Coordinates of C-alpha atoms in Angstrom, one line a residue:
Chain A
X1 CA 86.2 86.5 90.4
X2 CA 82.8 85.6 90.3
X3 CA 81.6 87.4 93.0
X4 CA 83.2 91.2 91.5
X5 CA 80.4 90.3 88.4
X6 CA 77.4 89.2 91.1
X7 CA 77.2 92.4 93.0
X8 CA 74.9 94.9 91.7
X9 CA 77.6 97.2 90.6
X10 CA 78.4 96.3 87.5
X11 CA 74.0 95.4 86.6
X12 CA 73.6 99.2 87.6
X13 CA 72.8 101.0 84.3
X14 CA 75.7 103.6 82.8
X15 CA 72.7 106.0 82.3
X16 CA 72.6 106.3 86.4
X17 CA 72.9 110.0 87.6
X18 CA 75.7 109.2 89.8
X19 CA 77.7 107.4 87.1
X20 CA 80.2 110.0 87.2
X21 CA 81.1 109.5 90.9
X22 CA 83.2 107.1 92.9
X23 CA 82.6 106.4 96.2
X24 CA 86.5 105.8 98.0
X25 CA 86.1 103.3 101.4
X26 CA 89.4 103.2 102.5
X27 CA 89.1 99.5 104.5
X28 CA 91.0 97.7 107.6
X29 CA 89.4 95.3 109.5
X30 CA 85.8 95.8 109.3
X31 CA 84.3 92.6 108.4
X32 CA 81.0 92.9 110.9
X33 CA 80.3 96.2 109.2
X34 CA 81.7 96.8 105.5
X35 CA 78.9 94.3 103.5
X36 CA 75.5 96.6 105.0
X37 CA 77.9 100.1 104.4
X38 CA 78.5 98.8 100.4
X39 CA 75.0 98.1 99.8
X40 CA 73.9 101.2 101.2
X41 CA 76.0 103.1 99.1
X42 CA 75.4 100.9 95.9
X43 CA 71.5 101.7 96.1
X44 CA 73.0 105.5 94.9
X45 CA 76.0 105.5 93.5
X46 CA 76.7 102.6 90.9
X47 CA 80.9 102.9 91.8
X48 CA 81.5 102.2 94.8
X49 CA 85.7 101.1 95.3
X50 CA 87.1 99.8 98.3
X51 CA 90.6 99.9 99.4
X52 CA 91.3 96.8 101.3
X53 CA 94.4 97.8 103.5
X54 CA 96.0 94.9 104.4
X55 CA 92.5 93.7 106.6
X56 CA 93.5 89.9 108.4
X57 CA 89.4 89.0 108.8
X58 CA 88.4 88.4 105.4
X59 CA 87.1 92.3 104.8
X60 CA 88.1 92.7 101.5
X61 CA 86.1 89.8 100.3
X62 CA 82.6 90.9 101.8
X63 CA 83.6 94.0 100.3
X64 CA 83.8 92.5 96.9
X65 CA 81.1 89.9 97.5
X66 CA 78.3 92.9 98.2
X67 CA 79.4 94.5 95.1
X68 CA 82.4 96.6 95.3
X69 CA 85.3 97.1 93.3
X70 CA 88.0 96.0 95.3
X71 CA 91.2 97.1 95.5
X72 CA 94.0 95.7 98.2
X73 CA 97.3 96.6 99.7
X74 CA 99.7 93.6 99.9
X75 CA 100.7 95.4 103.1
X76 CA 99.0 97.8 105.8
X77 CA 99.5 101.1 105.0
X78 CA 97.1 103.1 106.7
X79 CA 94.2 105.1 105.9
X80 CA 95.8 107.9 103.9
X81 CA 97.7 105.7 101.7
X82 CA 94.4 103.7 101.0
X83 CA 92.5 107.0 100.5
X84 CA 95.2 108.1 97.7
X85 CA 95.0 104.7 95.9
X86 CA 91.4 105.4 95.5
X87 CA 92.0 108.8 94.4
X88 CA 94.5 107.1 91.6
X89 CA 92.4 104.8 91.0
X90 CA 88.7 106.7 90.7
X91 CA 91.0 109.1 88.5
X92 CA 92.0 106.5 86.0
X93 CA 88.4 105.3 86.1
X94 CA 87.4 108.4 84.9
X95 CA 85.6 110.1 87.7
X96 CA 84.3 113.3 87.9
X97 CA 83.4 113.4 91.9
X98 CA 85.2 111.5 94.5
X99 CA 83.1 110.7 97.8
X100 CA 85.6 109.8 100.5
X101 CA 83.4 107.3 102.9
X102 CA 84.1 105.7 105.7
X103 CA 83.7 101.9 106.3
X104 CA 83.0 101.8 109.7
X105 CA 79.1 102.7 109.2
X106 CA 79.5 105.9 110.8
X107 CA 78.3 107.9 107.7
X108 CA 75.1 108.2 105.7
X109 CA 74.5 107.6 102.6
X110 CA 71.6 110.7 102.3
X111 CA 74.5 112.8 103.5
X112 CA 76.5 111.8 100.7
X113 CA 73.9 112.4 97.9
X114 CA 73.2 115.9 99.1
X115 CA 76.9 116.6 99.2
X116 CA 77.2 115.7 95.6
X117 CA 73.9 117.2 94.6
X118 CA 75.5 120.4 96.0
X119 CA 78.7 120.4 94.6
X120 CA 77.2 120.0 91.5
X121 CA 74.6 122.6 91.7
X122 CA 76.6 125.4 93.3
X123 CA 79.7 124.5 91.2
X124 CA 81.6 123.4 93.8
X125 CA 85.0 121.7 94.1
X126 CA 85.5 120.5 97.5
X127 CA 82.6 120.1 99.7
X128 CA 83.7 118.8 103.0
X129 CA 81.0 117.2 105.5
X130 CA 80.8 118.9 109.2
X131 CA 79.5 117.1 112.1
X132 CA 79.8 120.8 114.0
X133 CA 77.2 122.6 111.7
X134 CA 73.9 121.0 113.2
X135 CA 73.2 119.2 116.6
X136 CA 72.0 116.3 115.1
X137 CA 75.9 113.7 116.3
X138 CA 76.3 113.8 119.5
X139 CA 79.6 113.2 120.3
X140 CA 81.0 112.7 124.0
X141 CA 82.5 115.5 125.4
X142 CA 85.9 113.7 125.3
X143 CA 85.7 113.4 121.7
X144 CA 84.6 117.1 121.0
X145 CA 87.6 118.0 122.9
X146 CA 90.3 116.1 120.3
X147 CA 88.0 116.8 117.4
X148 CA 88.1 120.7 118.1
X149 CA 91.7 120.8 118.6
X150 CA 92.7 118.6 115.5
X151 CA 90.8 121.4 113.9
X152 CA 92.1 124.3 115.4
X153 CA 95.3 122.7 114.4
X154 CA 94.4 122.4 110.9
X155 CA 92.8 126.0 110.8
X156 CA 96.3 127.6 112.2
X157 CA 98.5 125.9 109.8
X158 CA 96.3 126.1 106.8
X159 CA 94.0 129.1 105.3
X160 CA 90.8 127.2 105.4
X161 CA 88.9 127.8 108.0
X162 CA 87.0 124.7 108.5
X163 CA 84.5 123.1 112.0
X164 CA 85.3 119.7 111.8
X165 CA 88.7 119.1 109.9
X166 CA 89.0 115.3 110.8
X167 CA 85.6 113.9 108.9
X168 CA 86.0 111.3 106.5
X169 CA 82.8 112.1 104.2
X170 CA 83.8 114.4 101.7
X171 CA 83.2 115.2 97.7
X172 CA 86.1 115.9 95.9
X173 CA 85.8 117.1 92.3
X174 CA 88.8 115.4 89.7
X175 CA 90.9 119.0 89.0
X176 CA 91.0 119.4 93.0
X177 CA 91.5 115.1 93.4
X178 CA 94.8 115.7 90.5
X179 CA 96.4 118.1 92.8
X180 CA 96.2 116.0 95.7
X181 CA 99.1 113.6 96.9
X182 CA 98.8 112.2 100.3
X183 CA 102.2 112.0 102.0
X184 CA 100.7 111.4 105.5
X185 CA 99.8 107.2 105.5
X186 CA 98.6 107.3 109.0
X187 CA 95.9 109.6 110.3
X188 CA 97.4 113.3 110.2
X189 CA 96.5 112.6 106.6
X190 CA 92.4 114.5 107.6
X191 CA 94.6 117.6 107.8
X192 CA 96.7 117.1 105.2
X193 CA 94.0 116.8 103.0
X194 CA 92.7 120.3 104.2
X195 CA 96.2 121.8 103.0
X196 CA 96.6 120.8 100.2
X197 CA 92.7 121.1 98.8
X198 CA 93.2 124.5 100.7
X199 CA 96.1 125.0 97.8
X200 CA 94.1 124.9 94.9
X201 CA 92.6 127.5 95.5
X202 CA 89.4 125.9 94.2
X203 CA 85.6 126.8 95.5
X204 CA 85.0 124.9 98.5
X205 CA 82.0 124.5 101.5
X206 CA 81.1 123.0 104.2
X207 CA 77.7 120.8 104.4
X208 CA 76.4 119.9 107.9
X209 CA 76.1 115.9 107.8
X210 CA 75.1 113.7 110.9
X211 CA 77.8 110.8 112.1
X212 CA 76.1 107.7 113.6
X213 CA 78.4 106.6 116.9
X214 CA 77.1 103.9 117.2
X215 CA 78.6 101.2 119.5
X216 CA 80.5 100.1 117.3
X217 CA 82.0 102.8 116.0
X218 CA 83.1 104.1 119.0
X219 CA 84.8 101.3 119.8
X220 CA 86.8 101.3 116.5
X221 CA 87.1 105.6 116.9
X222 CA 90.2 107.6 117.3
X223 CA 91.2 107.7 120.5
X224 CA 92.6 110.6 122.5
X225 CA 96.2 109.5 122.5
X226 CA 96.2 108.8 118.5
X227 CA 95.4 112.6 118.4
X228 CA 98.9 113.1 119.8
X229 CA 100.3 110.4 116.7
X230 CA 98.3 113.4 114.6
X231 CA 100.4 116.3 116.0
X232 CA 103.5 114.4 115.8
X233 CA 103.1 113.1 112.1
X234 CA 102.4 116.1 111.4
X235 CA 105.5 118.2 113.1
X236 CA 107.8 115.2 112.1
X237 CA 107.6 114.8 108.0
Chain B
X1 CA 129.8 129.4 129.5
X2 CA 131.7 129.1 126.1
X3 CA 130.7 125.5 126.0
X4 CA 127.9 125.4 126.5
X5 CA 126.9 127.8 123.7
X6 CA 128.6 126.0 121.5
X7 CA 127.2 122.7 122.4
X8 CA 123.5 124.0 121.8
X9 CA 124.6 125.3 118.5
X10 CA 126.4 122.2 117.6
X11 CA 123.0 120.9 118.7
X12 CA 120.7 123.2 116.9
X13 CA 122.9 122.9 113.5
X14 CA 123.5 119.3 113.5
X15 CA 119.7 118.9 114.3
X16 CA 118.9 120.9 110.9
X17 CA 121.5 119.8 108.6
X18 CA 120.2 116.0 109.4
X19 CA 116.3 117.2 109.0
X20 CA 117.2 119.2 105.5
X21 CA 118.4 116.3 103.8
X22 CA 121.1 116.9 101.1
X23 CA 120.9 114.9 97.8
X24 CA 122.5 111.6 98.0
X25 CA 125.9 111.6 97.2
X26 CA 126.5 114.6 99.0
X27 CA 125.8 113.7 101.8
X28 CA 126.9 110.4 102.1
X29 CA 130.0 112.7 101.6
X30 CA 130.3 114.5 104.1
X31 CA 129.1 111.4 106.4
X32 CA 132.3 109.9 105.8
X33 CA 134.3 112.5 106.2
X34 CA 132.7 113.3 109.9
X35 CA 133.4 109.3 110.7
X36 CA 137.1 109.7 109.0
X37 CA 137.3 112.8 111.3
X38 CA 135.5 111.0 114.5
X39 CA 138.1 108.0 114.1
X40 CA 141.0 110.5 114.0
X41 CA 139.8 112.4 116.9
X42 CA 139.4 109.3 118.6
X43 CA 143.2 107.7 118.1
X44 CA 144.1 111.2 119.3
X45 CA 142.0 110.9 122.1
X46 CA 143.3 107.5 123.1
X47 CA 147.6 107.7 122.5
X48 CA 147.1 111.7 124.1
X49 CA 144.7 111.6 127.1
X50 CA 145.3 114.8 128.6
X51 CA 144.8 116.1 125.1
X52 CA 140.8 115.5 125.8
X53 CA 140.8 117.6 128.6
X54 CA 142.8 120.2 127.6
X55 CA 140.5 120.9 124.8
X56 CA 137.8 120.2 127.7
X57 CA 139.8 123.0 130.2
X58 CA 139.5 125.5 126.9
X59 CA 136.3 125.4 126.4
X60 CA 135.4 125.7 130.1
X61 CA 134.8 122.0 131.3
X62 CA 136.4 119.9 134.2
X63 CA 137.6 116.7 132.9
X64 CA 137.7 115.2 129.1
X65 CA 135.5 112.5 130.2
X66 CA 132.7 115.4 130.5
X67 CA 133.3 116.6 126.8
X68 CA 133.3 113.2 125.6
X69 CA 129.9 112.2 127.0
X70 CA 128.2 115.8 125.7
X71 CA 129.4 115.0 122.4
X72 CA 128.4 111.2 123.0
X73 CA 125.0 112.4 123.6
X74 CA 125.0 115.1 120.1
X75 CA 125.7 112.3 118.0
X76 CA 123.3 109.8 119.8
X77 CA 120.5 112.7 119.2
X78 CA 121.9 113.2 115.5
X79 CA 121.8 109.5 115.0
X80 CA 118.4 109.2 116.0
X81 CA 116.9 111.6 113.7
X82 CA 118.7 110.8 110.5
X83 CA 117.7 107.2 111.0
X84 CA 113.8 108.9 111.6
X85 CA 114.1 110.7 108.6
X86 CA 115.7 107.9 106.8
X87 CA 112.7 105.4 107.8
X88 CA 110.5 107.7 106.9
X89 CA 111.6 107.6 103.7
X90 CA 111.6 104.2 103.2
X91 CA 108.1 104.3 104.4
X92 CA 107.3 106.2 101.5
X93 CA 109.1 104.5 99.0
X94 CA 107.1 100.5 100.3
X95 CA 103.8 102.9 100.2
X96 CA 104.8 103.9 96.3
X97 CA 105.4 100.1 95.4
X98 CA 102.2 99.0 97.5
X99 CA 100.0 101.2 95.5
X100 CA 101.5 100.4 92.2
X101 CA 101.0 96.7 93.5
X102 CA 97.3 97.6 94.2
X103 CA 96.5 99.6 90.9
X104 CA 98.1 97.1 88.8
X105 CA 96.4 94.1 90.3
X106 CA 93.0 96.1 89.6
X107 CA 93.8 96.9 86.1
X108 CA 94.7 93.4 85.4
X109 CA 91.0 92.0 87.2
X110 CA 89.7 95.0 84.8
X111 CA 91.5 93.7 81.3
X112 CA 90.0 89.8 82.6
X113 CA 86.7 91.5 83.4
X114 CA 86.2 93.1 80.2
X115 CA 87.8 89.5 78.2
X116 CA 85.5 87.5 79.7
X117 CA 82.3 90.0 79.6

């Protein structure tokens, strides 16, 4: 375990302003990509956990080697069930914010800060990042078309009235994160997220961040049909 | 006509009594009871022949055979969402175990951690 105690995480000081929040990568598969997203994030945030879901290319121990905590799944599981062990996890751990990240590079770190500065600052419980807001992502018109409908989806069957439901960057403070329990293992879990935050009733806003499609990332992106794997998880529980 | 109302509300009924799921032993209960009965109906069925399509000619349909495969095809739809529902469940029972797996692994490296350190 050598390389858990090499990374930077555990030399950051406990005096860090961000030592109160725990950055959640759920993680499958994305060896070429995890090591520069975990050093990114370490250069802000001293926690960063990943949750290492069953990856087959040696993931979980680039995650661990550029400093993560790592945490894995004996079995795939999918990304909602990594996303609640986190959320156990970060909530053991003591956390007061939860950043849900994605490992796939697609998210910036900036993004990230200034959703926590916020939530902090404006007292804020959930503070979910939109790609909608601003016209910095750019994403192909196919794309817009599932994204847009996975949210008019979520906005019909929940009260929250959200412009990008299916974004994996969010900050989640711990009295929202404790009333959270992720039934949904596969993806219909970005709505069910929105339901049951939606629940507590808690102050919650939305923060325009940019996603980075880059070409690798939109190779590994949702695809059209897994929208209908959405509709049905969601219908069928 | 008759029929065929009745088949859809077999349908619908059968279709939400498997969906709400009854606590255990309850409804492994009444399971049994509908295979005692299925296996009843279905000696009948066999030593009576014309019985089958009487019941068929009551309820407004040709031959038995037909009445057969419409309730062939109920229980084949029935069957197909309790065993849904019942994976699903299991599903959620090996995520349970695979994040208790996870989480205790983690608090373990943590105890070894903070030993060594």
């Amino acid at each position: 375990m050598d390389s858990m105690n090499a990374g930077p995480a555990n030399s950051a000081p406990s005096a860090h302003r961000n030592s109160d929040v725990w950055v959640v990568i759920p993680l499958y598969n994305e060896a070429e990509v995890i090591g520069g997203v975990i050093r990114g994030l370490l250069t802000e945030f001293p926690h960063v956990v990943c949750i290492d879901d069953g990856s087959t290319d040696g993931s979980g121990s680039i995650a661990s080697y550029a400093g993560a905590r790592l945490l894995r799944h004996p079995i795939n599981l999918g990304q909602g069930a990594a996303l609640q062990t986190g959320f156990e996890f970060a909530l053991e751990q003591g956390a007061r914010y939860v950043v849900t990240f994605d490992a796939d590079g697609q998210h910036r770190v900036e993004d990230a800060l200034a959703m926590v500065d916020r939530a902090r600052a404006d007292n804020l419980a959930i503070v979910f990042g939109s790609r909608f807001l601003d016209d910095r992502t750019k994403p192909g018109l196919l794309k817009k078309i599932v994204l847009k409908t996975a949210v008019w989806v979520t906005n019909i069957t929940t009260r929250t009235k959200l412009t990008d439901a299916h974004n994996g960057l969010r900050v989640i403070r711990d009295d929202a994160l404790r009333q959270v329990k992720l039934r949904q293992d596969r993806m219909a879990h970005g709505t069910e997220i929105v339901v049951q935050l939606g629940k507590t009733k808690l102050p919650f806003a939305e923060q325009p961040v940019e996603v980075l499609y880059t070409d690798y990332s939109k190779a590994k992106g949702q695809s059209l049909l897994n929208s209908v794997n959405i509709l049905v998880d969601l219908i069928i529980r | 006509m008759l029929f065929q109302i009745l088949l859809i509300a077999l349908v619908v009924t059968s279709v939400a009594f498997a969906v709400r799921s009854l606590p255990g032993e309850k409804s492994l209960a009444i399971k049994r009871i509908v295979a005692i009965l299925f296996v009843v109906a279905a000696v009948a069925a066999i030593l009576f022949p014309q019985l089958l399509s009487m019941i068929a000619n009551f309820f407004g349909i040709g031959r038995g055979a037909d009445l057969l495969l419409y309730l062939s095809v109920v229980a084949a739809l029935v069957f197909a969402v309790m065993t849904v529902r019942a994976k699903a469940r299991s599903d959620a029972r090996v995520t349970d175990l695979a994040r208790a797996v996870a989480l205790m692994e983690a608090r373990l490296t943590e105890r070894d951690d903070s030993k060594d350190g």
